[in-house]
Amino acid sequence: MRLAEFLSVQLGAEESCGNPPELGKPGEVPPLLTVTSQLLALLAWIRSPRGRQVLLQGTHPASNVQPPTPDGALSQEDSPYQPTPIQEEVPRGEAQGQQLPQLEEEQRAWQRLEQLILGQLEELRQQLEQQEEELGRLRLGVGATDSEKRVQHLTLENEALKQSLSLTRDLLLHWGPGPPTRAPQEEAEALLELQGRLQEAQDTTEALRVQLGVQEVQLQGLRGALQQLQQETEQNCRRELQQVHGQLAGLRTRMASLRQGCGDLRGLVSTFTQSCQGSLSEAQGQVSWALGALSAGGAGTQLPEGQQGPPTGCPGRLLELKGNIRVLCRLRPGTPCSLVSVEAGPGGTVTTCYRGRQRRFHLDWVFSPDASQEEVFGELEPAVLSCLQGHSVCIFTYGQTGTGKTYSMEGPPEDPGIAPRALQSLFREMGTGGQHRVTLSMVEIYNEAVRDLLAPGPPERLAVRQGPAGQGGIQVAGLTHWDVPNLETLHQMLSLGRSNRATAATSMNPRSSRSHALVTLTLCAASPPSTPGTAGTLHLVDLAGSERAWKAGATGTQRGDPNSAQRLREAQTINRSLLALGGVMAALRARRSHVPFRDSQLTRLLQPALGPGTTAVLLLQISTRPEDLGETVCSLKFAERVGQVELGPARRRKAPRSETPSSLSTDTPLTGTPCTPTRSPVSPPSPSPDSGSCSALGPSGDLPT
Ligand code: ADP
Ligand code: MG
C-alpha cells in the first residue's frame, strides 16, 4: 500500500473542497479524531476505484506516483513510493538512475509522516497521562457519584484511545516503509508501554469502582444505623423527659402535701400547747379542789354528794393526746370457729385464715364474744364523759349485717347498749345541778335521703347544706332539736326515734336496719362569769350493715317482688355510702387537703364528727361464722385503716351563743342568747324554737334491734 499516494490524493481532494488540511495542529482538532478520521478516509480511499487502481499500479513501476510535498502536504511528486519486489521487474540499469532521488524523496516524505504520527502519538500519551492524573485526583475526590461518572467517562475515553492506538499501530505496521526503522520500533514499544499503562489505569479504575461500591454499601449501612440511632435516642429522650415530668409532678404533689403536713403540724403543735395549758389549768383546779376538800374534811364538814370527786374527763386524757380514731372490735357470740382466733383485751389481735392466707389484725381493744354490754361501755365511758368538757365525740358501729351493731349501740331493754348507758352516765355525771343544757336530734339516712326521726309530723326528707363559709360544719334545714330536761324524757324520745327507723327482714337479720341512724346530743355547759362556757357533742351512729346483696338475700331478682327490688336498692345505697366513708377515712389518713365528705349524705353528716380535734371511736362488729369470713376480713381491713387516721388532739368547743343548735355541727355559730341551764318538765318535752310546733310525744315504741 502506498500511503503517500493516498495522502496526496486525500489532500488533493480536500484542497479542491477549499478546506486545506493542516496536519500537526492538534490544538484545533483533537489528534485522536484527526487520526481516526484520516484512517477512516484511508479505508474509504482503498475501497474507492482510484485506490484500487493505485493498488493495482503498485504492482507496476510507479512512474506517475506523486511523492509528498516538502511542507508536510502531500503532492504527487512527494509520494512515498516503496518499490515492491514486482517493481524490480524494471531493468535495473535504466531505472536506478531515476529512482534514487525519488527514493530519497519518498524516504523524506515517510519521515515527515512518521514525525506527524509520532507527534500525534505523543499527544495521545499526554492525554493518557492527563487522564491518569485525573484518575489520581478522583481517587482522592469526595463526591462518590461524580467520581464514578468521571471514571466511567475516562474509561470510555481510554477504551477509545486504546482502540485508536492499536488501529494506528496496525496501520503503521501494515502501511509503513518496508524495513522497519528504529523510530517505529520505539513507537511500538511506546505503544506497548502505553497499553500497559492503559491497562493499569483500567485496573485502577475497576478497583476504584469496586471500592466505591463497597463504600456505598458501607455508607448505606451507616446511614441506616445512624437513622436507627437517632430514632432510639429520640425515643429515649422522650421517655426520660416524660419520667422527669412525672417525677416533677410527683415532687410537686409531695411538696404540696409536705406543706400541708407542715401546716397541720403547726396546728397540732398549737393545739397541743393549748391542750397542755387546758390540762394544766384543769389540774390546778383539781388540786385546789382537793386542797379545799382536804381543808373541809379537816374542818369536819361534809361535801355535797355531787362533789365527791374531781370533775370528769381524766380517763380520756390519753385518748385526747393520741388523736387517732380508736378502733374497738367485738365478736358476735356464736359457735367458735377455728378460722378466726382472738387475743382479747387492750391492743388485742384478731387472726383470720381466709383462702389459705393467715392475717393478723391489730386493734386498740378486742372484746371476746362473751363480753358484756357493760364491759364494752366501760371502754367508751371516758370518751362519752369528755363531752361535758366541751369535746366532740363520735361513736359509730360498723360491720356486716347481723353482727350486732344495733345490739351494741341500743341493746335490748333488759341489757341496754352504748346509747342508753351513755345518756345515763352523762345525766348521772351532770347530776341535778342543772349546769348543762341537753338538746337532742335524731336522723336516719335511708336510700340517701335524710329523715328526721323526731319530727313532730311524718318524717320528711331534709336538705343538707354546707354551713357558712369559714365557719365549717353542715346544716340540716328543718331538723328538730329537742331540749331534754331529764333522762326519762331522753329515753322516751330515743324510743320514738328508733320506732321511726326503717327496718326490714333480710335472710341474715329478721329486723335488719336498712338505714344509718345518727343520734346527736349537744351538751352546753353554763358559762361562769369568769370563764367561757363549753358545748360538747356526742354523736352515736348506728350504721347499716355492709353486706353482699346476694348474701343478704336482697337480690331483687324475683320477678314481680317489689320488696326484693327494694332490698336490692337499699343494699346498693348502703354499700355506696360505706364506700364513701372508706374514701373519707383514706383521705384523712393520708392527710390529703381534700377530704371527699360530699360523696354521700352519711359522710356529709359525719363531717363535723370527723373534723380536726374530735374524738372518734369505731366499734367494729364481726362474725366468726365460716361463711362470713370474707366479709369479716374486709371489715377488719377497713378498721385497721381507720385506726391509722389521725384527727389531731381533742379540742374543746366554746359554748354557742344560741339557745338551740341549728346544725349537727358544733362548728356552726348559733344565733340567739347564750345557753343557760334550764330544768325542763318531765313530760312532754318541747321542741326548740326553730323546729316549729310539736305535738306531745306518745309512749315509747318498740325497740328495733
Ligand atoms: P346488725 O345491727 O349488725 O345488723 P343486730 O344488732 O340487729 O345486727 O343483731 C342481730 C342479732 O344478733 C340480734 O338478734 C341480736 O340480738 C343478736 N346479737 C348480736 N350481738 C349479740 C351479742 N353480743 N349478744 C347477744 N345477742 C347478740
Ligand atoms: Mg342494725
CSV table of N, CA, C and O and ligand atoms in Angstrom, one decimal, residues 330 332-333 400-407 509 705, ligand 1:
chain,number,residue,atom,x,y,z
A,330,ARG,N,-65.7,-6.1,118.4
A,330,ARG,CA,-66.5,-7.0,119.2
A,330,ARG,C,-66.9,-8.2,118.3
A,330,ARG,O,-67.4,-8.0,117.2
A,332,ARG,N,-69.4,-11.3,117.5
A,332,ARG,CA,-70.7,-11.7,117.8
A,332,ARG,C,-70.7,-13.1,118.4
A,332,ARG,O,-69.9,-14.0,117.9
A,333,PRO,N,-71.5,-13.4,119.4
A,333,PRO,CA,-71.4,-14.7,120.0
A,333,PRO,C,-71.9,-15.8,119.0
A,333,PRO,O,-72.8,-15.5,118.2
A,400,GLN,N,-70.7,-6.1,109.2
A,400,GLN,CA,-71.7,-6.8,108.4
A,400,GLN,C,-73.0,-6.8,109.0
A,400,GLN,O,-73.2,-6.8,110.2
A,401,THR,N,-74.0,-7.0,108.2
A,401,THR,CA,-75.4,-7.1,108.7
A,401,THR,C,-75.5,-8.3,109.7
A,401,THR,O,-75.0,-9.4,109.3
A,402,GLY,N,-76.2,-8.1,110.8
A,402,GLY,CA,-76.4,-9.2,111.7
A,402,GLY,C,-75.3,-9.5,112.6
A,402,GLY,O,-75.3,-10.5,113.3
A,403,THR,N,-74.3,-8.7,112.7
A,403,THR,CA,-73.1,-8.9,113.6
A,403,THR,C,-73.3,-8.3,114.9
A,403,THR,O,-72.5,-8.5,115.8
A,404,GLY,N,-74.4,-7.5,115.1
A,404,GLY,CA,-74.7,-6.9,116.4
A,404,GLY,C,-74.4,-5.5,116.6
A,404,GLY,O,-74.2,-5.0,117.7
A,405,LYS,N,-74.5,-4.7,115.5
A,405,LYS,CA,-74.2,-3.3,115.6
A,405,LYS,C,-75.3,-2.6,116.4
A,405,LYS,O,-75.1,-1.9,117.4
A,406,THR,N,-76.6,-2.9,116.1
A,406,THR,CA,-77.7,-2.3,116.8
A,406,THR,C,-77.8,-2.8,118.2
A,406,THR,O,-78.1,-2.1,119.1
A,407,TYR,N,-77.4,-4.1,118.3
A,407,TYR,CA,-77.4,-4.7,119.7
A,407,TYR,C,-76.4,-3.9,120.5
A,407,TYR,O,-76.7,-3.6,121.7
A,509,ASN,N,-80.7,-11.1,108.9
A,509,ASN,CA,-81.2,-10.5,110.1
A,509,ASN,C,-82.7,-10.2,110.0
A,509,ASN,O,-83.1,-9.4,109.1
A,705,THR,N,-83.8,-4.0,117.0
A,705,THR,CA,-82.5,-4.5,117.4
A,705,THR,C,-81.5,-4.3,116.3
A,705,THR,O,-81.4,-5.2,115.5
B,1,ADP,P1,-76.9,-5.6,113.0
B,1,ADP,O1,-77.4,-4.4,113.5
B,1,ADP,O2,-75.4,-5.6,112.9
B,1,ADP,O3,-77.5,-5.9,111.7
B,1,ADP,P2,-78.2,-6.7,115.2
B,1,ADP,O4,-77.6,-5.9,116.2
B,1,ADP,O5,-79.6,-6.5,114.7
B,1,ADP,O6,-77.3,-6.8,113.9
B,1,ADP,O7,-78.0,-8.2,115.7
B,1,ADP,C1,-78.5,-9.3,115.0
B,1,ADP,C2,-79.0,-10.3,116.0
B,1,ADP,O8,-77.9,-10.8,116.8
B,1,ADP,C3,-79.9,-9.8,117.0
B,1,ADP,O9,-80.9,-10.7,117.3
B,1,ADP,C4,-79.1,-9.6,118.3
B,1,ADP,O10,-79.9,-9.8,119.4
B,1,ADP,C5,-78.1,-10.7,118.2
B,1,ADP,N1,-76.8,-10.3,118.8
B,1,ADP,C6,-75.8,-9.6,118.2
B,1,ADP,N2,-74.8,-9.5,119.1
B,1,ADP,C7,-75.1,-10.1,120.2
B,1,ADP,C8,-74.5,-10.3,121.5
B,1,ADP,N3,-73.3,-9.8,121.8
B,1,ADP,N4,-75.1,-11.0,122.4
B,1,ADP,C9,-76.3,-11.5,122.2
B,1,ADP,N5,-77.0,-11.3,121.0
B,1,ADP,C10,-76.4,-10.6,120.0
